[in-house]
GROMACS .gro file of C-alpha atoms in nm:
model
  409
    1MET     CA    1  -1.693  -1.308  -2.147
    2LYS     CA    2  -1.627  -1.638  -1.968
    3LYS     CA    3  -1.257  -1.562  -1.930
    4TYR     CA    4  -1.344  -1.261  -1.709
    5ILE     CA    5  -1.601  -1.442  -1.494
    6LEU     CA    6  -1.364  -1.718  -1.378
    7PRO     CA    7  -1.110  -1.489  -1.204
    8LEU     CA    8  -1.402  -1.286  -1.071
    9VAL     CA    9  -1.549  -1.591  -0.898
   10LEU     CA   10  -1.210  -1.690  -0.759
   11LEU     CA   11  -1.156  -1.351  -0.598
   12ILE     CA   12  -1.507  -1.296  -0.464
   13SER     CA   13  -1.523  -1.645  -0.314
   14PHE     CA   14  -1.202  -1.593  -0.118
   15THR     CA   15  -1.235  -1.640   0.258
   16VAL     CA   16  -0.966  -1.523   0.499
   17GLN     CA   17  -0.835  -1.797   0.725
   18ALA     CA   18  -0.879  -1.757   1.098
   19GLU     CA   19  -0.509  -1.727   1.175
   20ARG     CA   20  -0.461  -1.444   0.929
   21PRO     CA   21  -0.541  -1.086   1.036
   22ASP     CA   22  -0.854  -0.943   0.876
   23PHE     CA   23  -0.789  -0.598   0.730
   24SER     CA   24  -1.110  -0.565   0.525
   25GLU     CA   25  -1.269  -0.298   0.745
   26PHE     CA   26  -0.955  -0.082   0.726
   27PHE     CA   27  -1.015  -0.020   0.356
   28GLU     CA   28  -1.356   0.143   0.410
   29VAL     CA   29  -1.368   0.517   0.340
   30ASP     CA   30  -1.621   0.734   0.527
   31LEU     CA   31  -1.675   1.042   0.313
   32ASP     CA   32  -1.948   1.170   0.548
   33ALA     CA   33  -1.713   1.202   0.846
   34PRO     CA   34  -1.636   1.563   0.947
   35VAL     CA   35  -1.289   1.701   0.879
   36PRO     CA   36  -1.094   1.735   1.207
   37ASN     CA   37  -0.897   2.039   1.323
   38LEU     CA   38  -0.614   2.036   1.070
   39GLU     CA   39  -0.408   2.303   1.247
   40LYS     CA   40  -0.399   2.094   1.564
   41LEU     CA   41  -0.311   1.782   1.365
   42GLN     CA   42  -0.030   1.969   1.190
   43GLN     CA   43   0.119   2.068   1.526
   44GLU     CA   44   0.097   1.711   1.655
   45VAL     CA   45   0.264   1.572   1.343
   46ALA     CA   46   0.542   1.833   1.363
   47ALA     CA   47   0.600   1.742   1.728
   48GLN     CA   48   0.675   1.382   1.626
   49TYR     CA   49   0.989   1.498   1.446
   50GLU     CA   50   1.101   1.754   1.702
   51ILE     CA   51   1.402   1.624   1.898
   52TYR     CA   52   1.542   1.942   2.051
   53GLU     CA   53   1.419   2.301   2.067
   54PRO     CA   54   1.723   2.531   2.017
   55ARG     CA   55   1.529   2.844   2.119
   56TYR     CA   56   1.706   3.068   1.868
   57VAL     CA   57   1.627   3.170   1.512
   58VAL     CA   58   1.971   3.211   1.353
   59SER     CA   59   2.304   3.056   1.450
   60TRP     CA   60   2.487   3.392   1.473
   61ASP     CA   61   2.243   3.524   1.736
   62MET     CA   62   2.238   3.250   2.000
   63GLY     CA   63   2.261   3.477   2.301
   64PRO     CA   64   2.543   3.530   2.558
   65VAL     CA   65   2.432   3.260   2.808
   66PHE     CA   66   2.528   2.894   2.760
   67ASP     CA   67   2.219   2.676   2.728
   68LYS     CA   68   2.205   2.447   3.032
   69LEU     CA   69   1.929   2.233   2.882
   70TRP     CA   70   2.137   2.168   2.573
   71ARG     CA   71   2.435   2.075   2.789
   72SER     CA   72   2.237   1.822   2.993
   73THR     CA   73   2.081   1.678   2.678
   74ILE     CA   74   2.407   1.631   2.489
   75THR     CA   75   2.575   1.495   2.803
   76SER     CA   76   2.305   1.232   2.850
   77PHE     CA   77   2.334   1.124   2.485
   78GLY     CA   78   2.714   1.124   2.496
   79THR     CA   79   2.738   0.904   2.806
   80SER     CA   80   2.449   0.674   2.720
   81GLU     CA   81   2.503   0.327   2.578
   82GLN     CA   82   2.155   0.323   2.432
   83HIS     CA   83   2.152   0.231   2.064
   84LEU     CA   84   1.961   0.483   1.852
   85LYS     CA   85   1.811   0.297   1.557
   86ALA     CA   86   1.872   0.427   1.208
   87ALA     CA   87   1.584   0.460   0.964
   88GLY     CA   88   1.496   0.120   0.816
   89GLU     CA   89   1.732  -0.070   1.048
   90ASP     CA   90   1.468  -0.319   1.163
   91GLU     CA   91   1.354  -0.388   0.806
   92LEU     CA   92   1.711  -0.443   0.685
   93THR     CA   93   1.789  -0.671   0.979
   94THR     CA   94   1.479  -0.878   0.911
   95ALA     CA   95   1.562  -0.904   0.541
   96ILE     CA   96   1.917  -1.027   0.615
   97LEU     CA   97   1.798  -1.282   0.871
   98SER     CA   98   1.547  -1.420   0.622
   99LEU     CA   99   1.825  -1.493   0.370
  100ASP     CA  100   2.016  -1.817   0.348
  101LYS     CA  101   2.368  -1.773   0.493
  102ALA     CA  102   2.509  -1.874   0.155
  103TYR     CA  103   2.422  -1.519   0.041
  104TYR     CA  104   2.624  -1.350   0.318
  105PRO     CA  105   2.966  -1.352   0.143
  106TYR     CA  106   2.806  -1.174  -0.153
  107ILE     CA  107   2.617  -0.902   0.037
  108GLY     CA  108   2.842  -0.859   0.344
  109PRO     CA  109   3.131  -0.677   0.170
  110PHE     CA  110   2.884  -0.436   0.012
  111LEU     CA  111   2.726  -0.359   0.350
  112HIS     CA  112   3.071  -0.296   0.502
  113SER     CA  113   3.161  -0.057   0.220
  114SER     CA  114   2.832   0.135   0.230
  115PRO     CA  115   2.803   0.449   0.447
  116GLY     CA  116   2.531   0.469   0.708
  117ILE     CA  117   2.489   0.096   0.776
  118PRO     CA  118   2.435   0.050   1.155
  119GLU     CA  119   2.708  -0.125   1.354
  120LYS     CA  120   2.448  -0.369   1.482
  121ILE     CA  121   2.405  -0.505   1.129
  122LEU     CA  122   2.776  -0.501   1.044
  123ASN     CA  123   2.850  -0.706   1.357
  124MET     CA  124   2.588  -0.972   1.285
  125PRO     CA  125   2.734  -1.327   1.287
  126GLY     CA  126   2.815  -1.419   0.929
  127ILE     CA  127   2.816  -1.057   0.809
  128LYS     CA  128   3.103  -0.942   1.034
  129GLU     CA  129   3.341  -1.205   0.891
  130THR     CA  130   3.287  -1.089   0.531
  131LYS     CA  131   3.452  -0.747   0.572
  132ASN     CA  132   3.701  -0.685   0.288
  133LYS     CA  133   3.675  -1.051   0.191
  134PHE     CA  134   3.632  -1.172  -0.166
  135PRO     CA  135   3.379  -1.456  -0.207
  136ASP     CA  136   3.524  -1.807  -0.232
  137ARG     CA  137   3.263  -1.957  -0.460
  138ILE     CA  138   3.259  -1.799  -0.806
  139ALA     CA  139   3.021  -1.876  -1.090
  140PRO     CA  140   3.206  -2.076  -1.359
  141GLN     CA  141   3.091  -1.823  -1.619
  142LEU     CA  142   3.313  -1.559  -1.449
  143ALA     CA  143   3.599  -1.772  -1.320
  144ASP     CA  144   3.839  -1.678  -1.603
  145VAL     CA  145   3.777  -1.303  -1.594
  146GLU     CA  146   4.096  -1.106  -1.530
  147ASP     CA  147   4.127  -0.886  -1.221
  148LEU     CA  148   3.791  -1.006  -1.095
  149GLU     CA  149   3.898  -0.930  -0.738
  150PHE     CA  150   3.876  -0.558  -0.818
  151LEU     CA  151   3.505  -0.587  -0.890
  152SER     CA  152   3.283  -0.350  -0.690
  153PRO     CA  153   3.127  -0.519  -0.384
  154PHE     CA  154   2.794  -0.394  -0.517
  155LEU     CA  155   2.825  -0.655  -0.795
  156TYR     CA  156   2.946  -0.945  -0.582
  157ILE     CA  157   2.598  -1.096  -0.593
  158LEU     CA  158   2.659  -1.173  -0.961
  159LEU     CA  159   2.951  -1.396  -0.861
  160MET     CA  160   2.719  -1.637  -0.684
  161PRO     CA  161   2.678  -1.953  -0.896
  162GLU     CA  162   2.310  -1.982  -0.805
  163MET     CA  163   2.238  -1.645  -0.967
  164TRP     CA  164   2.299  -1.794  -1.311
  165PRO     CA  165   1.996  -1.986  -1.444
  166GLU     CA  166   2.210  -2.223  -1.650
  167ASN     CA  167   2.372  -2.351  -1.328
  168HIS     CA  168   2.044  -2.489  -1.204
  169LYS     CA  169   1.969  -2.850  -1.277
  170SER     CA  170   1.661  -2.865  -1.489
  171LEU     CA  171   1.385  -3.094  -1.370
  172GLU     CA  172   1.277  -3.359  -1.613
  173LYS     CA  173   0.921  -3.300  -1.718
  174PRO     CA  174   0.700  -3.567  -1.868
  175GLN     CA  175   0.623  -3.509  -2.231
  176LYS     CA  176   0.267  -3.409  -2.298
  177ARG     CA  177   0.068  -3.639  -2.518
  178LEU     CA  178  -0.183  -3.448  -2.722
  179ALA     CA  179  -0.515  -3.618  -2.758
  180LYS     CA  180  -0.632  -3.670  -3.111
  181ARG     CA  181  -0.893  -3.414  -3.198
  182PRO     CA  182  -1.191  -3.506  -3.408
  183LYS     CA  183  -1.174  -3.382  -3.763
  184THR     CA  184  -1.400  -3.082  -3.828
  185ASN     CA  185  -1.469  -2.884  -4.137
  186TYR     CA  186  -1.307  -2.537  -4.124
  187ASN     CA  187  -1.496  -2.250  -4.283
  188PRO     CA  188  -1.267  -1.944  -4.309
  189SER     CA  189  -1.546  -1.711  -4.421
  190PHE     CA  190  -1.748  -1.786  -4.108
  191TYR     CA  191  -1.468  -1.668  -3.876
  192LYS     CA  192  -1.393  -1.370  -4.098
  193ASN     CA  193  -1.754  -1.254  -4.080
  194LEU     CA  194  -1.760  -1.313  -3.705
  195ILE     CA  195  -1.450  -1.098  -3.644
  196GLU     CA  196  -1.583  -0.817  -3.863
  197ALA     CA  197  -1.914  -0.818  -3.675
  198ILE     CA  198  -1.751  -0.754  -3.335
  199PRO     CA  199  -1.657  -0.386  -3.292
  200GLU     CA  200  -1.360  -0.275  -3.086
  201GLY     CA  201  -1.448  -0.244  -2.719
  202GLY     CA  202  -1.780  -0.424  -2.752
  203TYR     CA  203  -1.920  -0.769  -2.805
  204GLY     CA  204  -2.194  -0.908  -3.025
  205GLY     CA  205  -2.202  -0.586  -3.229
  206ALA     CA  206  -2.470  -0.443  -2.999
  207ASN     CA  207  -2.300  -0.110  -2.930
  208ALA     CA  208  -2.230  -0.060  -3.301
  209ARG     CA  209  -2.604  -0.074  -3.375
  210GLY     CA  210  -2.697   0.124  -3.063
  211ASP     CA  211  -2.925  -0.163  -2.967
  212TRP     CA  212  -2.871  -0.158  -2.590
  213PRO     CA  213  -3.122  -0.278  -2.329
  214ILE     CA  214  -3.333   0.002  -2.182
  215SER     CA  215  -3.154  -0.035  -1.846
  216ASP     CA  216  -2.826   0.070  -2.008
  217HIS     CA  217  -2.969   0.413  -2.085
  218LEU     CA  218  -3.071   0.481  -1.721
  219ARG     CA  219  -2.855   0.636  -1.449
  220THR     CA  220  -2.861   0.504  -1.093
  221LEU     CA  221  -3.075   0.740  -0.883
  222LYS     CA  222  -2.934   0.652  -0.542
  223ILE     CA  223  -2.567   0.555  -0.568
  224THR     CA  224  -2.434   0.331  -0.292
  225LYS     CA  225  -2.133   0.104  -0.259
  226THR     CA  226  -2.353  -0.196  -0.340
  227SER     CA  227  -2.577  -0.050  -0.611
  228PRO     CA  228  -2.511  -0.202  -0.957
  229LEU     CA  229  -2.348   0.002  -1.230
  230THR     CA  230  -2.522   0.076  -1.557
  231THR     CA  231  -2.368   0.166  -1.890
  232ALA     CA  232  -2.504   0.519  -1.843
  233ASP     CA  233  -2.320   0.541  -1.507
  234VAL     CA  234  -1.992   0.427  -1.661
  235LYS     CA  235  -2.023   0.670  -1.954
  236ALA     CA  236  -2.114   0.960  -1.727
  237PHE     CA  237  -1.814   0.887  -1.506
  238ALA     CA  238  -1.586   0.858  -1.810
  239ASN     CA  239  -1.708   1.200  -1.928
  240THR     CA  240  -1.587   1.357  -1.601
  241LEU     CA  241  -1.226   1.245  -1.645
  242GLY     CA  242  -1.141   1.538  -1.870
  243GLY     CA  243  -1.249   1.778  -1.596
  244VAL     CA  244  -1.060   1.574  -1.336
  245LYS     CA  245  -0.744   1.600  -1.546
  246ALA     CA  246  -0.790   1.977  -1.570
  247PHE     CA  247  -0.842   1.995  -1.192
  248ALA     CA  248  -0.508   1.821  -1.131
  249THR     CA  249  -0.296   2.135  -1.155
  250PRO     CA  250   0.045   2.141  -0.981
  251GLU     CA  251  -0.098   2.377  -0.717
  252ASN     CA  252  -0.385   2.143  -0.634
  253ILE     CA  253  -0.161   1.837  -0.629
  254VAL     CA  254   0.067   2.012  -0.378
  255LYS     CA  255  -0.235   2.088  -0.156
  256LEU     CA  256  -0.353   1.727  -0.175
  257THR     CA  257  -0.006   1.594  -0.103
  258ARG     CA  258   0.024   1.811   0.208
  259VAL     CA  259  -0.281   1.656   0.373
  260GLU     CA  260  -0.167   1.296   0.313
  261PRO     CA  261   0.055   1.277   0.625
  262LEU     CA  262  -0.223   1.438   0.829
  263ILE     CA  263  -0.471   1.171   0.717
  264ASP     CA  264  -0.218   0.895   0.792
  265TYR     CA  265  -0.147   1.039   1.138
  266PHE     CA  266  -0.518   1.082   1.214
  267GLU     CA  267  -0.593   0.723   1.117
  268LEU     CA  268  -0.292   0.596   1.311
  269THR     CA  269  -0.403   0.771   1.632
  270ASN     CA  270  -0.759   0.642   1.585
  271GLY     CA  271  -0.654   0.283   1.525
  272THR     CA  272  -0.775   0.268   1.162
  273ALA     CA  273  -0.439   0.280   0.984
  274LEU     CA  274  -0.286  -0.012   0.796
  275PRO     CA  275   0.075  -0.123   0.854
  276VAL     CA  276   0.135   0.026   0.508
  277ASN     CA  277  -0.132   0.294   0.490
  278THR     CA  278  -0.076   0.383   0.123
  279LEU     CA  279  -0.238   0.048   0.037
  280LYS     CA  280  -0.572   0.219   0.100
  281ASP     CA  281  -0.503   0.450  -0.192
  282VAL     CA  282  -0.434   0.152  -0.416
  283VAL     CA  283  -0.759  -0.026  -0.325
  284ASN     CA  284  -0.996   0.272  -0.346
  285PRO     CA  285  -0.807   0.543  -0.536
  286CYS     CA  286  -1.114   0.760  -0.600
  287GLN     CA  287  -1.266   0.758  -0.250
  288ARG     CA  288  -0.925   0.826  -0.098
  289LEU     CA  289  -0.878   1.111  -0.347
  290ALA     CA  290  -1.219   1.248  -0.247
  291LEU     CA  291  -1.113   1.232   0.119
  292LYS     CA  292  -0.798   1.432   0.043
  293ILE     CA  293  -1.004   1.683  -0.157
  294LYS     CA  294  -1.230   1.742   0.146
  295TRP     CA  295  -0.934   1.781   0.382
  296ALA     CA  296  -0.757   2.017   0.143
  297GLY     CA  297  -1.064   2.240   0.112
  298LEU     CA  298  -1.094   2.178  -0.264
  299GLU     CA  299  -1.441   2.021  -0.268
  300THR     CA  300  -1.611   2.321  -0.432
  301GLU     CA  301  -1.350   2.346  -0.707
  302PHE     CA  302  -1.359   1.972  -0.779
  303SER     CA  303  -1.739   1.960  -0.775
  304LYS     CA  304  -1.746   2.220  -1.053
  305ALA     CA  305  -1.526   1.993  -1.264
  306ILE     CA  306  -1.765   1.697  -1.238
  307ALA     CA  307  -2.102   1.871  -1.196
  308GLY     CA  308  -2.180   1.867  -1.569
  309ASP     CA  309  -2.255   1.495  -1.549
  310GLY     CA  310  -2.475   1.517  -1.239
  311PHE     CA  311  -2.229   1.393  -0.978
  312ASN     CA  312  -2.150   1.523  -0.633
  313LEU     CA  313  -1.814   1.435  -0.478
  314LYS     CA  314  -1.932   1.126  -0.287
  315ASP     CA  315  -2.138   0.977  -0.571
  316TRP     CA  316  -1.855   1.036  -0.815
  317ALA     CA  317  -1.599   0.870  -0.588
  318ILE     CA  318  -1.812   0.558  -0.534
  319THR     CA  319  -1.897   0.526  -0.905
  320CYS     CA  320  -1.532   0.578  -0.994
  321ASP     CA  321  -1.403   0.306  -0.759
  322LYS     CA  322  -1.666   0.055  -0.873
  323THR     CA  323  -1.575   0.125  -1.235
  324VAL     CA  324  -1.201   0.101  -1.163
  325LYS     CA  325  -1.239  -0.233  -0.987
  326ALA     CA  326  -1.449  -0.375  -1.269
  327TYR     CA  327  -1.198  -0.245  -1.523
  328ARG     CA  328  -0.918  -0.406  -1.320
  329MET     CA  329  -1.098  -0.739  -1.339
  330ILE     CA  330  -1.111  -0.716  -1.718
  331ASN     CA  331  -0.736  -0.657  -1.732
  332VAL     CA  332  -0.620  -0.876  -1.442
  333SER     CA  333  -0.300  -1.064  -1.522
  334ASP     CA  334  -0.246  -1.437  -1.491
  335ALA     CA  335   0.043  -1.369  -1.250
  336LYS     CA  336  -0.183  -1.190  -1.003
  337MET     CA  337  -0.444  -1.462  -1.024
  338ALA     CA  338  -0.175  -1.724  -0.962
  339ALA     CA  339  -0.059  -1.528  -0.656
  340VAL     CA  340  -0.414  -1.521  -0.521
  341ARG     CA  341  -0.458  -1.895  -0.572
  342GLN     CA  342  -0.128  -1.969  -0.399
  343TYR     CA  343  -0.228  -1.750  -0.106
  344GLN     CA  344  -0.563  -1.928  -0.084
  345LYS     CA  345  -0.382  -2.260  -0.060
  346GLY     CA  346  -0.162  -2.128   0.222
  347LEU     CA  347   0.162  -2.159   0.026
  348TYR     CA  348   0.291  -1.826   0.159
  349ASP     CA  349   0.204  -1.883   0.524
  350VAL     CA  350   0.513  -2.090   0.603
  351GLU     CA  351   0.756  -1.828   0.470
  352ILE     CA  352   0.565  -1.537   0.623
  353GLY     CA  353   0.561  -1.720   0.955
  354LYS     CA  354   0.942  -1.712   0.967
  355MET     CA  355   0.944  -1.331   0.983
  356ASP     CA  356   0.889  -1.098   1.277
  357SER     CA  357   0.535  -0.991   1.364
  358LYS     CA  358   0.577  -0.641   1.218
  359THR     CA  359   0.684  -0.775   0.880
  360GLN     CA  360   0.411  -1.041   0.888
  361SER     CA  361   0.150  -0.773   0.942
  362LYS     CA  362   0.279  -0.570   0.646
  363LEU     CA  363   0.279  -0.872   0.415
  364TYR     CA  364  -0.071  -0.984   0.514
  365ALA     CA  365  -0.199  -0.628   0.467
  366THR     CA  366  -0.041  -0.620   0.120
  367VAL     CA  367  -0.210  -0.944   0.016
  368ALA     CA  368  -0.539  -0.821   0.165
  369SER     CA  369  -0.512  -0.508  -0.051
  370LEU     CA  370  -0.459  -0.726  -0.360
  371LEU     CA  371  -0.784  -0.906  -0.285
  372GLU     CA  372  -0.973  -0.586  -0.211
  373MET     CA  373  -0.855  -0.429  -0.538
  374TYR     CA  374  -1.071  -0.675  -0.730
  375GLN     CA  375  -1.379  -0.689  -0.507
  376THR     CA  376  -1.653  -0.644  -0.765
  377ASN     CA  377  -1.946  -0.833  -0.914
  378LYS     CA  378  -2.053  -0.985  -1.246
  379ASN     CA  379  -2.287  -0.698  -1.336
  380ASP     CA  380  -2.023  -0.425  -1.292
  381VAL     CA  381  -1.768  -0.626  -1.490
  382GLU     CA  382  -2.012  -0.665  -1.779
  383GLU     CA  383  -2.090  -0.292  -1.782
  384ALA     CA  384  -1.721  -0.202  -1.779
  385LEU     CA  385  -1.659  -0.457  -2.053
  386LYS     CA  386  -1.916  -0.290  -2.278
  387ASN     CA  387  -1.722   0.036  -2.241
  388GLU     CA  388  -1.369  -0.101  -2.224
  389ALA     CA  389  -1.240   0.103  -2.518
  390LEU     CA  390  -1.389   0.425  -2.378
  391LEU     CA  391  -1.238   0.366  -2.032
  392LYS     CA  392  -0.898   0.284  -2.179
  393GLU     CA  393  -0.904   0.608  -2.376
  394LYS     CA  394  -1.008   0.821  -2.078
  395PHE     CA  395  -0.769   0.660  -1.825
  396GLU     CA  396  -0.464   0.671  -2.053
  397PRO     CA  397  -0.375   1.040  -1.992
  398PHE     CA  398  -0.341   0.973  -1.617
  399GLY     CA  399  -0.080   0.699  -1.656
  400THR     CA  400  -0.013   0.515  -1.329
  401ILE     CA  401  -0.117   0.800  -1.096
  402PHE     CA  402  -0.479   0.915  -1.071
  403VAL     CA  403  -0.418   1.277  -0.953
  404THR     CA  404  -0.242   1.161  -0.632
  405SER     CA  405  -0.355   0.799  -0.599
  406PRO     CA  406  -0.185   0.494  -0.757
  407LEU     CA  407  -0.387   0.356  -1.049
  408ASP     CA  408  -0.296  -0.010  -1.060
  409TYR     CA  409  -0.458  -0.276  -1.278
   0.00000   0.00000   0.00000
């Protein structure tokens, strides 16, 4: 149990530094808020992508009069020197500028041979000079390959000597000196009996005997975001997952997917959207799913799927997210914990500070979502740990997507 409490303490004790943006309130989900006028929202979203209104239905019935508005519009575009940005141009520019110029000869020819790359990027200093040019520095592992100059520019990056691990000078590491351990008597039968006494998914053999504390048999009467989970809560939630899987028909998933851009647009116009708004679905997959269910008008159908275990939509969503976060803590990887520790120490701030403000905001929001994913407490982790095998069995059919929300551990 101790191995789960240590990462739990590290995450819960995290405090955001003053210079970093605080995104914590953006992850809150208000399931009591009324659903806005979806028809009006749909029209507003559609208007964002409307560049020109042709005022005809089919191309072979355009009318006998030349469209003066179209003429003025196309004339203004044709004589304007304004640069119209391509999709993702800013992100690609930022990514190139963040690279060391030693990479340019290996990515430049590929950019010049790829369709759709904006002229602004192709004319960047360092990238412009690489057009149709074969890199000068070649990894020694490939130097003797015949006709290497005919290699696709897409693979030029492999020619860079630094891309080969064996070309890096290994740092000398001091040899570890193992301390002499005191001699102890080893009793194989003791460990054998101990392993046999611990059932799969439990600890101490308690769940095998059915000898749980009385609190584990009780459901939480008033479920809130801060109320502690009980084993009965976790089991009741797990029992609903079969009904949730049955609810996730292709038709319902299409309906839920259609309201996603409306929710994103609504939150953007109300100042509650994240730079990468899908991060909300990663942090609280169940509450965000419940929000989509309300907007899609599927609350009655979904409630029937979970009603057998005494849940309404809101209580189910809160219980689900608390269980998911506790289950995540049980399965958290060392790599994620190392990333959190490095962020706490400010090791990423220098590199993030080199990027433009838009990219900085996205990166900080991403790290904030990583921290929020594991916001839980010792009690909930212990209750999830008691039912780890059950949760694993029930979550497995969903894979990495929980109906429409990412299910990341």
